[in-house]
Amino acid sequence: MLLIKDLRVSIDGEEILKGINLEVKAGELHAIMGPNGSGKSTLAAVLAGRELYEITSGKVLFKGEDLLEKSPEERAKDGLFLGFQYPIEIPGVSMVNFMKTAINSIRKNRGEEPLSASEFLKKMREKKDLVEISSSLTNRSVNEGFSGGEKKKNEIFQMAMLEPELAILDETDSGLDIDALRIVARGVNNLKSPLNATIVITHYQRLLEYIVPDFVHVLYNGRFVKSGGKELALLLEEKGYEWINAEEVN
Amino acid sequence: MGTITGNISLTEQFRDLYRNYSDEIAANSAPLMNAFREDAITRLEKQGFPYKGREDYRYADIESVFRQDLAKSFSDQKINFKIREIFHCDVPDINTNLFLLVNGRYYNNGEMLKELPGGIIAGSLAQAAKDYPEIVEKHYDRYAGSSSDGLVAMNTAFAQDGIFIYAPPGARGEKPVQIVNIMISETGQMAQHRNLFIAGDDAELNIVICDHSLSAHRFLTNSVNEVYAGERAQIDLTRIQNEHNGSSQITHTFNQQETSSRLASNIISLHGGFIRNNVFVKLNGEYAENHSMGLYLSDKGQYIDNFVFIDHASPNCFSNQLYKGVLDDYASGSFTGRILVERDAQKTNAYQSNNNLLLTDDAKIYSRPQLEIYADDVKCSHGSTTGQLDENALFYLRSRGIDLREARFLLMFAFAHQVIQNIRVKALRERIDDLVDKRLRGELSRCNNCAMQCG
Amino acid sequence: MQNEQDHILNEVTSGEYKFGFYTDIEQDSIGRGLDEDVIRTISAKKNEPEFMLEFRLKAYRHWLTMKMPEWAHLDIPVIDYQDQIYYSAPVQKAKLNSLDEVDPELIETFNKLGIPLEEQKLLSGVAVDAVMDSISVKTTFKETLAELGIIFCSFSEAVREHPDLVRQYMGSVVPYTDNFFAALNSAVFSDGSFCYIPKGVRCPMELSTYFRINAANTGQFERTLIVAEDKSYVSYLEGCTAPMRDENQLHAAIVEIVALGSAEVKYATVQNWYPGNKEGKGGIYNFVTKRGICKGDNSKISWTQIETGSAITWKYPSVILRGHNTTGEFYSVAVTNNRQQADTGTKMIHIGKNSKSIIISKGISAGLSNNSYRGLVKVLRGAENARNFSQCDSLLLGDKCGAHTFPYIESANHSAVIEHEATTSKIGEDQIFYCNQRGISTEDAIGLIVNGYAKEVLNKLPMEFAVEAQKLLQISLEGSVG
Ligand SMILES: Nc1ncnc2c1ncn2[C@@H]1O[C@H](COP(=O)(O)OP(=O)(O)OP(=O)(O)O)[C@@H](O)[C@H]1O
Ligand SMILES: [Mg+2]
């Protein structure tokens, strides 16, 4: 589904991703871990099409097509979803209008009719219940004045609404209480199917108790330095990143 | 009818015009209004026309607007249009009491003054000056009279009629009063009308003014509104400017507010070639509250200039200004907002904000948010931003599959909505939202039923 | 509580001006008044080359056609320009070979001002050009600087020794046609400082000019020119004081800065001209044109000013951001007290792509004074991605003063982002109470709070000056607040 080959990315002349290789197949769940500043969010943002970054080399295929030449909205319509580490507040744009515009634009791309007002509201209600997000939030402007945890829940709500094929969740688990964490996991697990894939970026083993990854990758200073199964996450939690560092040196 | 040409100064031209037509002007107005004219023409001579570069008209070229060769008429005109037939205002599917001004003259459909449900009296100002002289006298030219702007003096010298709205103490209208201000003619034309809106103590007034042009000629309006809010009175004043781009409009609004009154004005400028709105607010009693808002959406060669002056003359008052603009093509715009806190106007809270979006490199904006403060126990602040849509917000929307074009509309609309959301009448607010949405999408690229295809 | 506070404020704002003494020294002055002969006399006294005289005369003729600007929020009494003395200099030998030849009275004067002219006594990191009335008295550390190719001397000396540089750059940033006071200065200026930093050189010490008005009825008209070649760096300081006199004195200076590719110039002023007495009698009228141009790409000019003196201040240090990726900065603290009036701010003109500017202005008004910020941010059509951020805060001490903000924002580029914020406040009673509760007296609390308020700007000053400036704020508001 997603194939990244030797991806190198700079910002203001400074190289941040220094040759990333990754393959994600349909049905898989990958976890990316790594110390602060190692480039996890950069990778996620580049995949979603943020223009701030300069791609100096490499190739990314999404469902067999060149991802990097597409606009952010084309990628979203193709089924890629990014859960933002820091969701953006957009005063004046209501959640309802925002979601309706997004869903219908994705549906249009798939050749489907726009949802009628009642269908849309029904779907809203359904997904709202799934992620236990209150109507008082969905009646407001996008993320405006939401608490940190509410913003993260809102990302999962949007994911549930848009039903992407590949979801990349950038630290959607940080800042969440235990109940919310379970809800996020439920959202992810709900989406899980042999046709979909998920990449979760996280610092905590605790999320991985709820969402069991098929693969864990460690991003260190712009490179994947280690990959393994779910036991790698445990090992990291125990030994910290210093351990990787030492290994690298040896 | 008189026209003016030649190289003599504008001040002299208009003085001479006045001298030549003063009898006709007086004959078609009311004695009470006529009593102010001589003095006003002297003031005009002293103050002159505002010239470009003068501090309060720094960016507005008033002179070339008045140099246009336009007809002036001082008696009732024969209008060869059936206005009711060709005109349907975009706003009135909300239920209002409608009054018409055609080329600055009260459009007489039988009744010169009406008593509306709730005890509000509305209609021709000249008629009111005859029927209710004690009320008109108390307010007429009391707030505009001390202006240092020659254009205001000129209006006082020439204005023959306009709309009078009076809410007696405690009165409360059921429906908004709507004034549709139409310019329609077979030649270019200039009009100067005068409105007087009075809300007595504890009264409530809700007024909507819509400006339209219905024929493809050059128009110029120089109008003055005097607005009085008595103690605890509440006034909502919404203006929608929708004339074609061949027209020029200068409005002067003087809002006088007494103790504990609340006045909110919203000026939504959608179309019009040259617009200058002067808003003066005097907070004359304690605990008065003022909201002065504006939204200007301009493209092509439009020039829209808003000038707001809030005078905190009493302690414990609150004022808030919010003006926002989107400028496309080679449009230009200007905002000047002044907060004056007079000595001893302690415990003043005054805020001001001006935000602009420039969509092209040919568009220009001038922003001057000003504070002039002579009391120390005050909270005053202003902010001004000029720039583009927020990149992060755009990316967020696009990452959800919303097209760039649509994402821009959503953000622009959200930007504009922050002004519109302050309009308290829900139906009106929704209607304006709709107009603004259409305007931003370019669907409202010309005015309602207008013959002028200002392409 | 309120009463006590008023009382302290009162005390604090009635402080005496420390530098009000007068030096009795022999002066070489010309008579009052201004005409072409006066200008020829000034030029002749200074042995100037022909091009200078021509420049002066052109400026004078242009000045005659101009009117004093009236747009500032200032109440300026009528100034009789024929009642001023346009040239006055302490008598001394034409050329000084060592400090021993400087009149001991002069050395004493500058000692009293805290500016010793003996190099060994000076703060080691600062080279000083001392200017009294119209004339540069002494420039220190000249030789040390010369080794690096840095020219730091009086303007007159520059005219004689480096006429080509002066010719090339004088009037290139502030033409004599610029404004009324610039024209007047260009016609009659007597001296000032000149500074040239060659390519690639980082000036190792702070350069400083100290201006002193001494003689009565005399206008001071100096001009400073700083040229920083490619990749050079200099930090420049300017200080000024004047005796206490009952009549007003005129000061109309020009500062021009040229920063070429990747050069950086920092210019800091601590302006402490005599502000007049409590009743508003006397004091300096300060009409100054300061402007820099970031001519080369990646260059940077930064203005920092602490304005505490003068009866009237009219001053807008500006930056023309001509090159790409250039930066202009303006940090200002302006204090007015008693009947002082200040209308000061900056202009940032964005021409180059990616040009950035920042404006931080802190106004403090006390007594019966009026303090205005006036600033222009102008973005021209080609200035892609220009950025400006302005923050203008006003603090009012007492209810008889005024604090005003008049920004002008003009943008003609859609990718430019301009942000302006301003607030007005007074010192909160809760803040003072909080300090009192921790055992700090109200007077000290006001001082703490004012200094905290101005900190962002004070921090931009070189260290030696920051301490000085902090004390000055204290005096302007403790002996003036603090
Ligand atoms: N817009 C930017 N401008 C400059 N540097 C940036 C920018 N965005 C990211 N960087 C730098 O790139 C590096 C990687 O940042 P990134 O946000 O991808 O890290 P991360 O792995 O997600 O860290 P965290 O765990 O803290 O979220 C950091 O050094 C960061 O400072
Ligand atoms: Mg991150």
Coordinates of N, CA, C and O in Angstrom, one line a residue, chain C residues 27-106:
Chain C
Q27 N 34.2 80.8 24.0 CA 33.5 80.3 22.8 C 33.8 81.2 21.6 O 33.9 82.4 21.7
D28 N 33.9 80.5 20.5 CA 34.0 81.2 19.2 C 32.6 81.1 18.6 O 32.2 80.0 18.1
S29 N 31.8 82.2 18.6 CA 30.5 82.1 18.1 C 30.3 83.2 17.0 O 31.0 84.2 17.0
I30 N 29.3 82.9 16.1 CA 29.0 83.9 15.2 C 27.7 84.5 15.7 O 27.0 84.0 16.6
G31 N 27.2 85.6 15.0 CA 26.0 86.3 15.5 C 24.8 85.5 15.2 O 24.8 84.5 14.6
R32 N 23.7 86.0 15.8 CA 22.4 85.3 15.6 C 21.9 85.5 14.1 O 22.3 86.4 13.4
G33 N 21.1 84.6 13.7 CA 20.4 84.7 12.4 C 21.0 83.8 11.4 O 22.1 83.1 11.6
L34 N 20.3 83.7 10.3 CA 20.7 82.7 9.2 C 20.5 83.3 7.8 O 19.4 83.8 7.5
D35 N 21.5 83.4 7.1 CA 21.4 83.7 5.6 C 22.6 83.1 4.9 O 23.4 82.4 5.5
E36 N 22.7 83.4 3.6 CA 23.8 82.7 2.9 C 25.1 83.0 3.4 O 26.1 82.2 3.4
D37 N 25.3 84.3 3.9 CA 26.6 84.7 4.4 C 27.0 83.8 5.7 O 28.1 83.5 5.8
V38 N 26.0 83.6 6.5 CA 26.3 82.8 7.7 C 26.8 81.4 7.3 O 27.7 80.9 7.8
I39 N 26.1 80.9 6.2 CA 26.5 79.5 5.8 C 27.9 79.6 5.2 O 28.7 78.7 5.5
R40 N 28.2 80.6 4.4 CA 29.6 80.8 3.9 C 30.6 80.9 5.0 O 31.7 80.3 5.0
T41 N 30.2 81.6 6.1 CA 31.1 81.8 7.2 C 31.4 80.4 7.9 O 32.5 80.1 8.2
I42 N 30.3 79.7 8.1 CA 30.5 78.4 8.8 C 31.4 77.5 7.9 O 32.4 76.9 8.4
S43 N 31.2 77.5 6.6 CA 32.0 76.6 5.8 C 33.4 77.1 5.8 O 34.3 76.3 5.8
A44 N 33.6 78.4 5.8 CA 35.0 79.0 5.7 C 35.7 78.6 7.0 O 36.9 78.2 7.0
K45 N 35.0 78.8 8.2 CA 35.6 78.5 9.4 C 36.1 77.1 9.5 O 37.0 76.8 10.2
K46 N 35.4 76.3 8.8 CA 35.8 74.9 8.8 C 36.7 74.4 7.7 O 37.0 73.2 7.5
N47 N 37.1 75.4 6.9 CA 38.0 75.1 5.8 C 37.5 74.0 4.9 O 38.2 73.1 4.5
E48 N 36.2 74.2 4.6 CA 35.6 73.1 3.8 C 35.9 73.1 2.3 O 36.1 74.2 1.8
P49 N 36.0 72.0 1.6 CA 36.1 72.0 0.2 C 34.8 72.6 -0.4 O 33.8 72.6 0.2
E50 N 35.0 73.0 -1.7 CA 33.9 73.7 -2.4 C 32.6 72.8 -2.4 O 31.5 73.4 -2.2
F51 N 32.7 71.5 -2.6 CA 31.5 70.7 -2.7 C 30.6 70.8 -1.5 O 29.4 70.7 -1.5
M52 N 31.3 71.0 -0.3 CA 30.5 71.1 0.9 C 29.7 72.4 0.9 O 28.5 72.4 1.3
L53 N 30.3 73.5 0.6 CA 29.7 74.7 0.6 C 28.5 74.7 -0.4 O 27.4 75.2 -0.1
E54 N 28.7 74.1 -1.5 CA 27.6 74.0 -2.5 C 26.4 73.2 -1.9 O 25.3 73.6 -2.1
F55 N 26.8 72.1 -1.3 CA 25.7 71.2 -0.7 C 24.9 72.0 0.3 O 23.7 72.1 0.4
R56 N 25.7 72.8 1.2 CA 25.0 73.6 2.2 C 24.1 74.6 1.6 O 22.9 74.8 2.0
L57 N 24.6 75.3 0.6 CA 23.8 76.4 0.0 C 22.5 75.8 -0.7 O 21.4 76.4 -0.6
K58 N 22.7 74.7 -1.4 CA 21.5 74.1 -2.0 C 20.5 73.7 -1.0 O 19.3 73.9 -1.1
A59 N 21.0 73.1 0.1 CA 20.1 72.8 1.2 C 19.4 74.0 1.8 O 18.1 74.0 2.0
Y60 N 20.1 75.1 2.0 CA 19.6 76.3 2.5 C 18.4 76.8 1.6 O 17.4 77.2 2.1
R61 N 18.7 76.9 0.3 CA 17.7 77.4 -0.6 C 16.5 76.6 -0.6 O 15.4 77.1 -0.7
H62 N 16.7 75.3 -0.5 CA 15.5 74.4 -0.4 C 14.8 74.6 0.9 O 13.5 74.7 0.9
W63 N 15.5 74.8 1.9 CA 14.8 75.0 3.3 C 13.9 76.2 3.2 O 12.8 76.2 3.8
L64 N 14.4 77.2 2.5 CA 13.6 78.5 2.5 C 12.2 78.2 1.9 O 11.2 78.9 2.2
T65 N 12.1 77.2 1.1 CA 10.8 76.9 0.4 C 9.9 76.0 1.3 O 8.8 75.7 0.9
M66 N 10.4 75.5 2.4 CA 9.7 74.5 3.2 C 9.0 75.1 4.4 O 9.4 76.2 4.9
K67 N 8.0 74.4 4.9 CA 7.3 74.8 6.1 C 7.6 73.7 7.2 O 7.8 72.6 6.9
M68 N 7.5 74.2 8.4 CA 7.7 73.2 9.5 C 6.5 72.2 9.5 O 5.4 72.6 9.3
P69 N 6.8 70.9 9.7 CA 5.8 69.9 9.6 C 4.8 70.1 10.8 O 5.2 70.4 11.9
E70 N 3.5 69.8 10.5 CA 2.5 70.1 11.6 C 1.8 68.8 12.0 O 0.9 68.9 12.8
W71 N 2.1 67.7 11.3 CA 1.3 66.5 11.6 C 1.5 65.9 12.9 O 0.7 65.1 13.3
A72 N 2.6 66.1 13.5 CA 2.9 65.4 14.8 C 1.9 65.9 15.9 O 1.4 66.9 15.8
H73 N 1.8 65.0 16.9 CA 0.9 65.3 18.0 C 1.7 66.1 19.0 O 2.0 65.7 20.1
L74 N 2.1 67.3 18.6 CA 3.0 68.1 19.4 C 2.4 69.6 19.4 O 1.9 70.0 18.3
D75 N 2.6 70.2 20.4 CA 2.3 71.6 20.5 C 3.6 72.4 20.5 O 4.2 72.5 21.5
I76 N 4.0 72.8 19.3 CA 5.3 73.4 19.2 C 5.1 74.9 19.1 O 4.5 75.4 18.2
P77 N 5.8 75.7 20.0 CA 5.7 77.1 20.0 C 6.4 77.6 18.7 O 7.2 76.9 18.1
V78 N 6.0 78.8 18.3 CA 6.7 79.3 17.1 C 8.2 79.5 17.4 O 8.6 80.0 18.4
I79 N 9.0 79.0 16.4 CA 10.4 79.1 16.6 C 10.9 80.2 15.7 O 10.6 80.1 14.5
D80 N 11.7 81.1 16.2 CA 12.2 82.2 15.4 C 13.6 81.7 14.9 O 14.6 81.8 15.7
Y81 N 13.7 81.3 13.7 CA 15.0 80.8 13.2 C 16.0 81.8 13.1 O 17.2 81.5 12.9
Q82 N 15.6 83.1 13.1 CA 16.6 84.2 13.0 C 17.1 84.6 14.3 O 18.0 85.4 14.4
D83 N 16.6 84.0 15.4 CA 17.0 84.3 16.7 C 18.0 83.3 17.3 O 18.3 83.2 18.5
Q84 N 18.5 82.4 16.4 CA 19.4 81.3 16.9 C 20.8 81.7 16.5 O 21.0 82.4 15.5
I85 N 21.7 81.1 17.2 CA 23.1 81.1 16.8 C 23.4 79.8 16.1 O 23.2 78.7 16.7
Y86 N 24.0 79.9 15.0 CA 24.2 78.7 14.2 C 25.6 78.1 14.2 O 25.9 77.1 13.7
Y87 N 26.5 78.8 14.9 CA 27.8 78.2 15.1 C 28.4 78.7 16.4 O 28.4 79.9 16.7
S88 N 28.9 77.8 17.1 CA 29.5 78.1 18.4 C 30.5 77.0 18.7 O 30.1 75.8 18.6
A89 N 31.7 77.3 19.0 CA 32.7 76.3 19.3 C 33.5 76.7 20.5 O 33.9 77.8 20.6
P90 N 33.9 75.7 21.3 CA 34.8 76.1 22.4 C 36.2 76.4 21.7 O 36.6 75.7 20.7
V91 N 36.8 77.5 22.1 CA 38.0 77.8 21.4 C 39.1 76.8 21.8 O 39.4 76.5 22.9
Q92 N 39.8 76.3 20.8 CA 40.9 75.4 21.1 C 41.8 75.4 19.8 O 41.4 75.9 18.8
K93 N 42.9 74.9 20.0 CA 43.9 74.8 18.9 C 43.3 74.1 17.7 O 42.5 73.1 17.9
A94 N 43.7 74.5 16.5 CA 43.1 73.9 15.3 C 43.3 72.3 15.3 O 42.3 71.6 15.1
K95 N 44.4 71.9 15.7 CA 44.6 70.4 15.6 C 45.2 70.0 16.9 O 46.2 70.5 17.4
L96 N 44.6 69.0 17.5 CA 45.1 68.5 18.8 C 46.1 67.3 18.6 O 45.8 66.4 17.8
N97 N 47.2 67.4 19.2 CA 48.1 66.3 19.1 C 48.0 65.3 20.2 O 48.2 64.1 20.1
S98 N 47.7 65.8 21.4 CA 47.4 64.9 22.5 C 46.4 65.5 23.4 O 46.0 66.7 23.3
L99 N 46.0 64.8 24.4 CA 45.0 65.2 25.3 C 45.4 66.4 26.1 O 44.6 67.2 26.5
D100 N 46.7 66.5 26.3 CA 47.3 67.6 27.1 C 46.8 69.0 26.5 O 46.8 70.0 27.1
E101 N 46.6 69.0 25.1 CA 46.3 70.2 24.5 C 44.8 70.6 24.6 O 44.4 71.6 24.2
V102 N 44.0 69.7 25.1 CA 42.5 69.9 25.3 C 42.4 70.8 26.5 O 43.0 70.6 27.5
D103 N 41.6 71.8 26.4 CA 41.3 72.7 27.5 C 40.9 71.9 28.7 O 39.9 71.1 28.6
P104 N 41.6 72.1 29.8 CA 41.2 71.3 31.0 C 39.7 71.5 31.4 O 39.1 70.6 32.0
E105 N 39.1 72.6 31.2 CA 37.7 72.9 31.5 C 36.9 71.8 30.7 O 35.9 71.4 31.2
L106 N 37.3 71.6 29.5 CA 36.5 70.6 28.7 C 36.6 69.2 29.2 O 35.6 68.5 29.3

